[in-house]
């Protein structure tokens, strides 16, 4: 059965897409820790990051770096944090989170955004890619 993220990649579930290439996909987290919180995922459905083929793993890190630079250029933040936890969805995902303090890194601090805000943030980040 496909994961939630595979359904997003396939267009079965809508998202606020940031970037996509042959192997990777990035979209805004709909339950963000901060404005601009983005998930970078491989298109290949793999549960654990250490189970990725080395080429895909390194490619995911390079793709995430590009996305992180675009987030940093478009969001008001001190830095962009990168985290791989992987307990929520059994599909590798890298959290790219604009940080101004440790609260945004705890997954206990959430922000609520309207559809228009998500769209504007996605457009802003995409414009820096």
Protein backbone atom coordinates (compact mmCIF):
# COMPACT_ATOMS: atom_id res chain seq x y z
CA UNK A 1 0.00 0.00 0.00
CA UNK A 2 1.50 3.37 -0.98
CA UNK A 3 2.50 5.78 1.78
CA UNK A 4 0.92 9.19 2.24
CA UNK A 5 4.05 10.70 0.64
CA UNK A 6 3.85 8.42 -2.41
CA UNK A 7 0.25 9.57 -2.85
CA UNK A 8 1.46 13.19 -2.71
CA UNK A 9 4.16 12.48 -5.31
CA UNK A 10 1.56 10.82 -7.55
CA UNK A 11 -0.80 13.78 -7.25
CA UNK A 12 -3.47 11.79 -5.42
CA UNK A 13 -3.21 14.14 -2.43
CA UNK A 14 -2.66 17.87 -2.98
CA UNK A 15 0.39 19.65 -1.59
CA UNK A 16 2.26 22.93 -1.74
CA UNK A 17 5.10 21.74 -3.95
CA UNK A 18 8.47 23.44 -3.67
CA UNK A 19 10.67 21.40 -6.02
CA UNK A 20 10.84 18.14 -7.91
CA UNK A 21 13.34 16.29 -10.04
CA UNK A 22 13.68 12.73 -11.30
CA UNK A 23 14.41 11.26 -7.86
CA UNK A 24 13.24 13.74 -5.23
CA UNK A 25 10.26 15.86 -4.21
CA UNK A 26 9.89 18.76 -1.74
CA UNK A 27 6.69 20.23 -0.32
CA UNK A 28 5.55 22.31 2.62
CA UNK A 29 4.69 20.46 5.81
CA UNK A 30 0.97 21.06 6.48
CA UNK A 31 1.57 20.92 10.25
CA UNK A 32 4.64 23.16 10.36
CA UNK A 33 6.93 23.97 13.24
CA UNK A 34 7.58 27.33 11.55
CA UNK A 35 6.58 29.16 8.38
CA UNK A 36 8.49 27.53 5.52
CA UNK A 37 8.87 24.09 7.17
CA UNK A 38 9.48 21.84 4.17
CA UNK A 39 9.80 18.09 3.69
CA UNK A 40 12.29 16.67 1.19
CA UNK A 41 11.70 13.07 0.18
CA UNK A 42 13.02 10.52 -2.25
CA UNK A 43 10.45 9.36 -4.78
CA UNK A 44 11.53 5.83 -3.99
CA UNK A 45 9.45 4.54 -1.10
CA UNK A 46 11.92 3.50 1.60
CA UNK A 47 11.07 3.54 5.31
CA UNK A 48 14.48 4.22 6.93
CA UNK A 49 17.13 6.66 5.74
CA UNK A 50 19.95 4.18 6.42
CA UNK A 51 18.27 1.74 4.02
CA UNK A 52 18.59 4.13 1.08
CA UNK A 53 21.05 3.27 -1.65
CA UNK A 54 24.15 5.45 -1.09
CA UNK A 55 23.64 7.34 -4.38
CA UNK A 56 20.03 8.19 -3.45
CA UNK A 57 21.07 9.12 0.10
CA UNK A 58 23.73 11.52 -1.15
CA UNK A 59 21.34 12.86 -3.78
CA UNK A 60 18.69 13.49 -1.12
CA UNK A 61 21.21 15.46 0.94
CA UNK A 62 22.20 17.57 -2.09
CA UNK A 63 18.54 18.16 -3.01
CA UNK A 64 17.73 19.09 0.61
CA UNK A 65 20.65 21.53 0.65
CA UNK A 66 19.27 23.33 -2.43
CA UNK A 67 15.84 23.52 -0.83
CA UNK A 68 17.37 24.71 2.45
CA UNK A 69 19.25 27.52 0.69
CA UNK A 70 16.01 28.63 -1.00
CA UNK A 71 14.20 28.57 2.36
CA UNK A 72 16.97 30.60 3.97
CA UNK A 73 16.83 33.15 1.14
CA UNK A 74 13.07 33.57 1.37
CA UNK A 75 12.17 33.22 5.06
CA UNK A 76 13.08 35.41 8.03
CA UNK A 77 15.20 33.02 10.08
CA UNK A 78 18.59 32.70 11.75
CA UNK A 79 19.26 29.39 10.00
CA UNK A 80 17.57 26.37 8.50
CA UNK A 81 17.64 23.23 10.59
CA UNK A 82 17.72 19.78 9.03
CA UNK A 83 16.28 16.78 10.83
CA UNK A 84 15.57 13.19 9.93
CA UNK A 85 13.33 11.46 12.42
CA UNK A 86 11.07 9.29 10.32
CA UNK A 87 8.55 8.03 12.82
CA UNK A 88 5.45 9.75 11.46
CA UNK A 89 5.31 8.32 7.93
CA UNK A 90 7.16 5.15 6.84
CA UNK A 91 8.83 6.98 3.94
CA UNK A 92 12.19 8.73 4.34
CA UNK A 93 11.75 12.47 4.84
CA UNK A 94 14.09 15.31 5.71
CA UNK A 95 12.58 18.18 7.68
CA UNK A 96 13.96 21.56 6.59
CA UNK A 97 12.85 24.03 9.27
CA UNK A 98 13.50 27.78 9.42
CA UNK A 99 14.81 28.37 12.94
CA UNK A 100 14.93 31.44 15.14
CA UNK A 101 15.13 29.45 18.37
CA UNK A 102 15.04 25.93 19.73
CA UNK A 103 11.23 25.91 20.03
CA UNK A 104 10.88 25.39 16.26
CA UNK A 105 13.08 22.28 16.50
CA UNK A 106 11.04 20.50 19.17
CA UNK A 107 7.98 19.47 17.12
CA UNK A 108 5.90 20.78 20.01
CA UNK A 109 5.74 24.33 18.66
CA UNK A 110 3.36 24.48 15.68
CA UNK A 111 2.08 27.37 13.60
CA UNK A 112 -1.33 27.56 11.94
CA UNK A 113 -1.45 28.91 8.40
CA UNK A 114 -4.25 29.65 5.98
CA UNK A 115 -4.21 28.26 2.43
CA UNK A 116 -3.20 31.67 1.07
CA UNK A 117 -0.21 31.78 3.44
CA UNK A 118 0.93 28.30 2.42
CA UNK A 119 0.65 29.29 -1.26
CA UNK A 120 2.59 32.54 -0.75
CA UNK A 121 5.34 30.78 1.20
CA UNK A 122 5.65 28.02 -1.41
CA UNK A 123 5.79 30.62 -4.20
CA UNK A 124 8.46 32.57 -2.33
CA UNK A 125 10.67 29.53 -1.70
CA UNK A 126 10.18 28.24 -5.26
CA UNK A 127 11.26 31.61 -6.64
CA UNK A 128 14.65 31.18 -4.93
CA UNK A 129 15.32 27.68 -6.30
